[in-house]
Amino acid sequence: MIKGTILLLLYACCDIEYFETIVLIVALAAQCGKVWLTVSSLWRPIAASDKVVDAELEVNWELDCPTSTEYPDTIKVFTADPVHNKTIRPKLILSPLEHPRGYYRTNITVGRPPLPGGWDTRDGATLPGPHCLKYHVALYKDGNLFMSSCLRIWPTWMYDLRRQLGRLPIGSLMIPGTHNSGCYKHGDLTRRDVFQRYLLTQDRNVWTQLVHGIRYLDIRVGYYPSRPNATAPGEESNSINRFWVNHDVIRITPLSAIIKDVRNFLDVARGEVVIMDFHRFPVGFEGRPSRHRRLATILHREFGDLILKPDRGVVGLGPTLNDIWTGGGRLIICYGDKHTVNGYEWLWPSLSQAWGNQQTVEGLFKYLDDVIMGPKRSRNSPNPLWAVMAELTPYPLDIIFKPSGGLRQMADAVNRNLTVRFQEKWWKETNIVATDFFLGNNLIDVSIQSNIKKSNIAQWRL
């Protein structure tokens, strides 16, 4: 565990003179736990305004020191790296003892800042490796730094860690994903969005999801006879405009926007593997196989040689990352219609989603524990990939009888606890984990560190 964490920190810090300090920090942190930043899914209104405040910074920590080590007494939040900037003043100071839940929601607004490392534009020069956003957090004891971390993106984590992860089959990796990936708000949030409380599941577009480190996209597609408000004849004849990403029967985002983001990302993140799961088709496809064929034609036209053909691998866990990189195709397209899959050699069969349909945190966590830690899945499945859907599901009538609730509150109740459960218990048996409002948990980092641990286990077995 310490070895993997040191590796992650070395990627984030390129100045070699800090190496000994980093090693000491990691050793102390390994004894006492960790601290990390997330972004709240909640929003709050602004008085006398149509605008709202959302995307506020959250501080999370988990402390478990041995009896011979004193607990850290202070947590500080900064707007720059305190390891490199010794004189910087903290934005916030917390005492862990005053907040025994291991969590504190600040009033510091993260917003939607530019993505560092050149990743804010879809066609610019991009730098590999992790890149910190503005905010950092650090643990202290008597003024001495135990550890620090930052809110960050890691757009190239798979290929950056190719020496560790290359021999792992894709079906054995822990892959961070999003649920209903295309259901996000276009533009700033306002009070009028109260009517979308039960529709929106993400607060970042697909490009930003991928840049942060998400590698699994859950997509539900609807087909509509014509584009809304289409006036020009060309718009009607352009069939891609008829396909939308839906939340159940409600259309949210044009599918073309999702395809463009994925294509642009794969073009610049040369070694990353992305899974697009076209899981359901709730509107316009029933009894219309020609529309499935039209969608398949669009996908092949847009992605071409980037598509990875189905491969169960030698042990039923799919190809290794090394195999994928050797072949060239890095996009896995799973398709939830068996007849369509049979007609195209490049489509992967339907991906199994473990969805509990749970309305309480206790019910969801019991379901996830039973699924993840229960009997092992058969390796004879047509698709070696599978996903746990780690989010709450509202009752159909909640939109009427609980108008002040919504998916943001439900995600807030679940996300921070998911981080600890996967970090401590579920990581070893998990393939894909998809969540709502993914910045409210730390599962991208947990997945990366878990894959390093899985690699070490695999090497030991060899």
PDB file of C-alpha atoms in Angstrom, residues 240-405:
ATOM      1  CA  ILE A 240     -27.652  11.599 -35.547  1.00  0.00           C
ATOM      2  CA  ASN A 241     -29.788  14.487 -34.291  1.00  0.00           C
ATOM      3  CA  ARG A 242     -32.655  12.089 -33.690  1.00  0.00           C
ATOM      4  CA  PHE A 243     -30.739  10.197 -30.986  1.00  0.00           C
ATOM      5  CA  TRP A 244     -30.722  11.569 -27.459  1.00  0.00           C
ATOM      6  CA  VAL A 245     -29.337  10.475 -24.112  1.00  0.00           C
ATOM      7  CA  ASN A 246     -32.321   9.894 -21.837  1.00  0.00           C
ATOM      8  CA  HIS A 247     -33.085   9.561 -18.177  1.00  0.00           C
ATOM      9  CA  ASP A 248     -35.756   6.920 -18.575  1.00  0.00           C
ATOM     10  CA  VAL A 249     -38.344   8.458 -20.948  1.00  0.00           C
ATOM     11  CA  ILE A 250     -37.074  12.059 -20.643  1.00  0.00           C
ATOM     12  CA  ARG A 251     -34.453  13.266 -23.116  1.00  0.00           C
ATOM     13  CA  ILE A 252     -31.580  15.257 -21.602  1.00  0.00           C
ATOM     14  CA  THR A 253     -28.555  15.580 -23.922  1.00  0.00           C
ATOM     15  CA  PRO A 254     -28.027  15.075 -27.670  1.00  0.00           C
ATOM     16  CA  LEU A 255     -26.102  11.847 -28.221  1.00  0.00           C
ATOM     17  CA  SER A 256     -23.875  13.716 -30.670  1.00  0.00           C
ATOM     18  CA  ALA A 257     -22.394  15.726 -27.762  1.00  0.00           C
ATOM     19  CA  ILE A 258     -21.449  12.541 -25.920  1.00  0.00           C
ATOM     20  CA  ILE A 259     -19.926  10.969 -29.024  1.00  0.00           C
ATOM     21  CA  LYS A 260     -17.901  14.110 -29.720  1.00  0.00           C
ATOM     22  CA  ASP A 261     -16.530  14.246 -26.163  1.00  0.00           C
ATOM     23  CA  VAL A 262     -15.511  10.574 -26.188  1.00  0.00           C
ATOM     24  CA  ARG A 263     -13.907  10.831 -29.633  1.00  0.00           C
ATOM     25  CA  ASN A 264     -11.942  13.961 -28.707  1.00  0.00           C
ATOM     26  CA  PHE A 265     -10.763  12.405 -25.471  1.00  0.00           C
ATOM     27  CA  LEU A 266      -9.547   9.198 -27.117  1.00  0.00           C
ATOM     28  CA  ASP A 267      -7.705  11.263 -29.717  1.00  0.00           C
ATOM     29  CA  VAL A 268      -5.652  13.139 -27.110  1.00  0.00           C
ATOM     30  CA  ALA A 269      -5.422  10.560 -24.286  1.00  0.00           C
ATOM     31  CA  ARG A 270      -3.583   8.051 -26.429  1.00  0.00           C
ATOM     32  CA  GLY A 271      -3.390   5.123 -24.038  1.00  0.00           C
ATOM     33  CA  GLU A 272      -6.704   5.340 -22.186  1.00  0.00           C
ATOM     34  CA  VAL A 273      -9.431   2.703 -22.500  1.00  0.00           C
ATOM     35  CA  VAL A 274     -13.071   3.847 -22.348  1.00  0.00           C
ATOM     36  CA  ILE A 275     -16.223   1.740 -21.996  1.00  0.00           C
ATOM     37  CA  MET A 276     -19.479   3.056 -23.483  1.00  0.00           C
ATOM     38  CA  ASP A 277     -22.396   0.977 -22.231  1.00  0.00           C
ATOM     39  CA  PHE A 278     -25.494   1.526 -24.372  1.00  0.00           C
ATOM     40  CA  HIS A 279     -27.545  -0.215 -21.738  1.00  0.00           C
ATOM     41  CA  ARG A 280     -31.172   0.600 -22.514  1.00  0.00           C
ATOM     42  CA  PHE A 281     -33.278   2.142 -25.247  1.00  0.00           C
ATOM     43  CA  PRO A 282     -36.378   3.473 -23.450  1.00  0.00           C
ATOM     44  CA  VAL A 283     -37.936   5.552 -26.261  1.00  0.00           C
ATOM     45  CA  GLY A 284     -38.434   4.902 -29.966  1.00  0.00           C
ATOM     46  CA  PHE A 285     -36.720   1.521 -30.398  1.00  0.00           C
ATOM     47  CA  GLU A 286     -39.418  -1.002 -29.535  1.00  0.00           C
ATOM     48  CA  GLY A 287     -40.092  -3.103 -32.633  1.00  0.00           C
ATOM     49  CA  ARG A 288     -37.822  -0.887 -34.739  1.00  0.00           C
ATOM     50  CA  PRO A 289     -34.610  -2.861 -35.498  1.00  0.00           C
ATOM     51  CA  SER A 290     -33.745  -0.411 -38.272  1.00  0.00           C
ATOM     52  CA  ARG A 291     -33.147   2.272 -35.643  1.00  0.00           C
ATOM     53  CA  HIS A 292     -30.673   0.023 -33.829  1.00  0.00           C
ATOM     54  CA  ARG A 293     -28.897  -0.539 -37.135  1.00  0.00           C
ATOM     55  CA  ARG A 294     -28.840   3.204 -37.784  1.00  0.00           C
ATOM     56  CA  LEU A 295     -27.298   3.834 -34.361  1.00  0.00           C
ATOM     57  CA  ALA A 296     -24.697   1.097 -34.915  1.00  0.00           C
ATOM     58  CA  THR A 297     -23.808   2.672 -38.262  1.00  0.00           C
ATOM     59  CA  ILE A 298     -23.310   6.063 -36.608  1.00  0.00           C
ATOM     60  CA  LEU A 299     -21.107   4.607 -33.865  1.00  0.00           C
ATOM     61  CA  HIS A 300     -18.894   2.766 -36.353  1.00  0.00           C
ATOM     62  CA  ARG A 301     -18.637   5.843 -38.553  1.00  0.00           C
ATOM     63  CA  GLU A 302     -17.653   8.098 -35.649  1.00  0.00           C
ATOM     64  CA  PHE A 303     -15.180   5.799 -33.888  1.00  0.00           C
ATOM     65  CA  GLY A 304     -13.864   3.473 -36.613  1.00  0.00           C
ATOM     66  CA  ASP A 305     -10.457   2.002 -35.769  1.00  0.00           C
ATOM     67  CA  LEU A 306     -10.718   3.147 -32.142  1.00  0.00           C
ATOM     68  CA  ILE A 307     -13.259   0.372 -31.471  1.00  0.00           C
ATOM     69  CA  LEU A 308     -11.964  -2.710 -29.648  1.00  0.00           C
ATOM     70  CA  LYS A 309     -13.593  -5.954 -30.768  1.00  0.00           C
ATOM     71  CA  PRO A 310     -14.990  -8.341 -28.119  1.00  0.00           C
ATOM     72  CA  ASP A 311     -12.368 -10.534 -26.458  1.00  0.00           C
ATOM     73  CA  ARG A 312     -13.019 -12.739 -23.424  1.00  0.00           C
ATOM     74  CA  GLY A 313      -9.287 -13.286 -22.855  1.00  0.00           C
ATOM     75  CA  VAL A 314      -7.539 -16.456 -21.761  1.00  0.00           C
ATOM     76  CA  VAL A 315      -9.201 -16.611 -18.328  1.00  0.00           C
ATOM     77  CA  GLY A 316     -12.609 -15.147 -19.167  1.00  0.00           C
ATOM     78  CA  LEU A 317     -11.684 -11.708 -17.796  1.00  0.00           C
ATOM     79  CA  GLY A 318     -11.121  -9.993 -21.109  1.00  0.00           C
ATOM     80  CA  PRO A 319      -7.879  -8.827 -22.728  1.00  0.00           C
ATOM     81  CA  THR A 320      -5.058  -7.344 -20.668  1.00  0.00           C
ATOM     82  CA  LEU A 321      -4.250  -3.673 -21.043  1.00  0.00           C
ATOM     83  CA  ASN A 322      -1.037  -4.675 -22.803  1.00  0.00           C
ATOM     84  CA  ASP A 323      -3.081  -6.660 -25.326  1.00  0.00           C
ATOM     85  CA  ILE A 324      -5.385  -3.697 -25.873  1.00  0.00           C
ATOM     86  CA  TRP A 325      -2.514  -1.274 -26.419  1.00  0.00           C
ATOM     87  CA  THR A 326      -0.873  -3.664 -28.871  1.00  0.00           C
ATOM     88  CA  GLY A 327      -4.047  -3.981 -30.939  1.00  0.00           C
ATOM     89  CA  GLY A 328      -4.822  -0.270 -31.179  1.00  0.00           C
ATOM     90  CA  GLY A 329      -8.563  -0.206 -30.418  1.00  0.00           C
ATOM     91  CA  ARG A 330      -9.308   1.426 -27.036  1.00  0.00           C
ATOM     92  CA  LEU A 331     -13.093   1.928 -27.057  1.00  0.00           C
ATOM     93  CA  ILE A 332     -15.324  -0.875 -25.788  1.00  0.00           C
ATOM     94  CA  ILE A 333     -18.933  -0.465 -26.939  1.00  0.00           C
ATOM     95  CA  CYS A 334     -21.387  -2.669 -25.030  1.00  0.00           C
ATOM     96  CA  TYR A 335     -24.882  -2.861 -26.484  1.00  0.00           C
ATOM     97  CA  GLY A 336     -28.045  -3.870 -24.692  1.00  0.00           C
ATOM     98  CA  ASP A 337     -29.874  -5.401 -27.644  1.00  0.00           C
ATOM     99  CA  LYS A 338     -28.935  -9.014 -28.372  1.00  0.00           C
ATOM    100  CA  HIS A 339     -30.180  -9.082 -31.974  1.00  0.00           C
ATOM    101  CA  THR A 340     -28.152  -6.005 -32.859  1.00  0.00           C
ATOM    102  CA  VAL A 341     -25.026  -7.419 -31.207  1.00  0.00           C
ATOM    103  CA  ASN A 342     -25.345 -10.571 -33.315  1.00  0.00           C
ATOM    104  CA  GLY A 343     -25.161  -8.454 -36.451  1.00  0.00           C
ATOM    105  CA  TYR A 344     -21.922  -6.597 -35.696  1.00  0.00           C
ATOM    106  CA  GLU A 345     -18.651  -8.292 -34.751  1.00  0.00           C
ATOM    107  CA  TRP A 346     -17.325  -5.185 -33.007  1.00  0.00           C
ATOM    108  CA  LEU A 347     -20.195  -4.776 -30.520  1.00  0.00           C
ATOM    109  CA  TRP A 348     -19.707  -6.288 -27.058  1.00  0.00           C
ATOM    110  CA  PRO A 349     -22.689  -8.143 -25.534  1.00  0.00           C
ATOM    111  CA  SER A 350     -24.881  -6.529 -22.922  1.00  0.00           C
ATOM    112  CA  LEU A 351     -22.970  -5.631 -19.765  1.00  0.00           C
ATOM    113  CA  SER A 352     -24.393  -6.947 -16.500  1.00  0.00           C
ATOM    114  CA  GLN A 353     -25.362  -4.166 -14.072  1.00  0.00           C
ATOM    115  CA  ALA A 354     -25.901  -5.013 -10.405  1.00  0.00           C
ATOM    116  CA  TRP A 355     -28.690  -2.569  -9.579  1.00  0.00           C
ATOM    117  CA  GLY A 356     -30.379  -2.915  -6.218  1.00  0.00           C
ATOM    118  CA  ASN A 357     -33.347  -0.534  -6.657  1.00  0.00           C
ATOM    119  CA  GLN A 358     -32.747   0.617  -3.079  1.00  0.00           C
ATOM    120  CA  GLN A 359     -34.256   3.695  -1.436  1.00  0.00           C
ATOM    121  CA  THR A 360     -32.254   3.721   1.814  1.00  0.00           C
ATOM    122  CA  VAL A 361     -28.523   3.901   2.507  1.00  0.00           C
ATOM    123  CA  GLU A 362     -28.731   0.810   4.714  1.00  0.00           C
ATOM    124  CA  GLY A 363     -30.554  -1.163   2.021  1.00  0.00           C
ATOM    125  CA  LEU A 364     -28.094  -0.110  -0.686  1.00  0.00           C
ATOM    126  CA  PHE A 365     -25.010  -0.991   1.330  1.00  0.00           C
ATOM    127  CA  LYS A 366     -26.400  -4.378   2.304  1.00  0.00           C
ATOM    128  CA  TYR A 367     -27.200  -5.075  -1.343  1.00  0.00           C
ATOM    129  CA  LEU A 368     -23.730  -3.996  -2.495  1.00  0.00           C
ATOM    130  CA  ASP A 369     -22.062  -6.112   0.182  1.00  0.00           C
ATOM    131  CA  ASP A 370     -24.090  -9.169  -0.838  1.00  0.00           C
ATOM    132  CA  VAL A 371     -23.311  -8.682  -4.541  1.00  0.00           C
ATOM    133  CA  ILE A 372     -19.635  -7.809  -4.237  1.00  0.00           C
ATOM    134  CA  MET A 373     -18.637 -10.166  -1.435  1.00  0.00           C
ATOM    135  CA  GLY A 374     -21.049 -12.977  -2.329  1.00  0.00           C
ATOM    136  CA  PRO A 375     -20.480 -15.948  -4.651  1.00  0.00           C
ATOM    137  CA  LYS A 376     -18.016 -15.219  -7.443  1.00  0.00           C
ATOM    138  CA  ARG A 377     -19.390 -14.493 -10.911  1.00  0.00           C
ATOM    139  CA  SER A 378     -19.042 -17.155 -13.576  1.00  0.00           C
ATOM    140  CA  ARG A 379     -16.237 -16.516 -16.055  1.00  0.00           C
ATOM    141  CA  ASN A 380     -18.391 -18.035 -18.796  1.00  0.00           C
ATOM    142  CA  SER A 381     -20.376 -14.824 -19.202  1.00  0.00           C
ATOM    143  CA  PRO A 382     -20.425 -13.510 -22.797  1.00  0.00           C
ATOM    144  CA  ASN A 383     -19.180 -10.152 -21.500  1.00  0.00           C
ATOM    145  CA  PRO A 384     -16.269 -10.306 -19.015  1.00  0.00           C
ATOM    146  CA  LEU A 385     -17.151  -6.850 -17.678  1.00  0.00           C
ATOM    147  CA  TRP A 386     -19.746  -6.121 -15.001  1.00  0.00           C
ATOM    148  CA  ALA A 387     -20.785  -3.054 -13.022  1.00  0.00           C
ATOM    149  CA  VAL A 388     -22.179  -2.272  -9.597  1.00  0.00           C
ATOM    150  CA  MET A 389     -24.575   0.674  -9.652  1.00  0.00           C
ATOM    151  CA  ALA A 390     -23.779   2.389  -6.366  1.00  0.00           C
ATOM    152  CA  GLU A 391     -26.593   4.913  -6.085  1.00  0.00           C
ATOM    153  CA  LEU A 392     -30.013   5.210  -4.499  1.00  0.00           C
ATOM    154  CA  THR A 393     -33.185   4.977  -6.579  1.00  0.00           C
ATOM    155  CA  PRO A 394     -36.221   7.142  -5.739  1.00  0.00           C
ATOM    156  CA  TYR A 395     -39.757   5.824  -5.675  1.00  0.00           C
ATOM    157  CA  PRO A 396     -41.727   6.857  -8.797  1.00  0.00           C
ATOM    158  CA  LEU A 397     -44.026   9.125  -6.770  1.00  0.00           C
ATOM    159  CA  ASP A 398     -41.195  10.879  -4.882  1.00  0.00           C
ATOM    160  CA  ILE A 399     -41.189  13.647  -7.492  1.00  0.00           C
ATOM    161  CA  ILE A 400     -44.732  14.515  -6.335  1.00  0.00           C
ATOM    162  CA  PHE A 401     -44.648  13.775  -2.611  1.00  0.00           C
ATOM    163  CA  LYS A 402     -41.006  14.759  -1.958  1.00  0.00           C
ATOM    164  CA  PRO A 403     -40.517  17.843  -4.134  1.00  0.00           C
ATOM    165  CA  SER A 404     -37.767  19.179  -1.856  1.00  0.00           C
ATOM    166  CA  GLY A 405     -35.757  15.976  -2.201  1.00  0.00           C
TER     167      GLY A 405
END
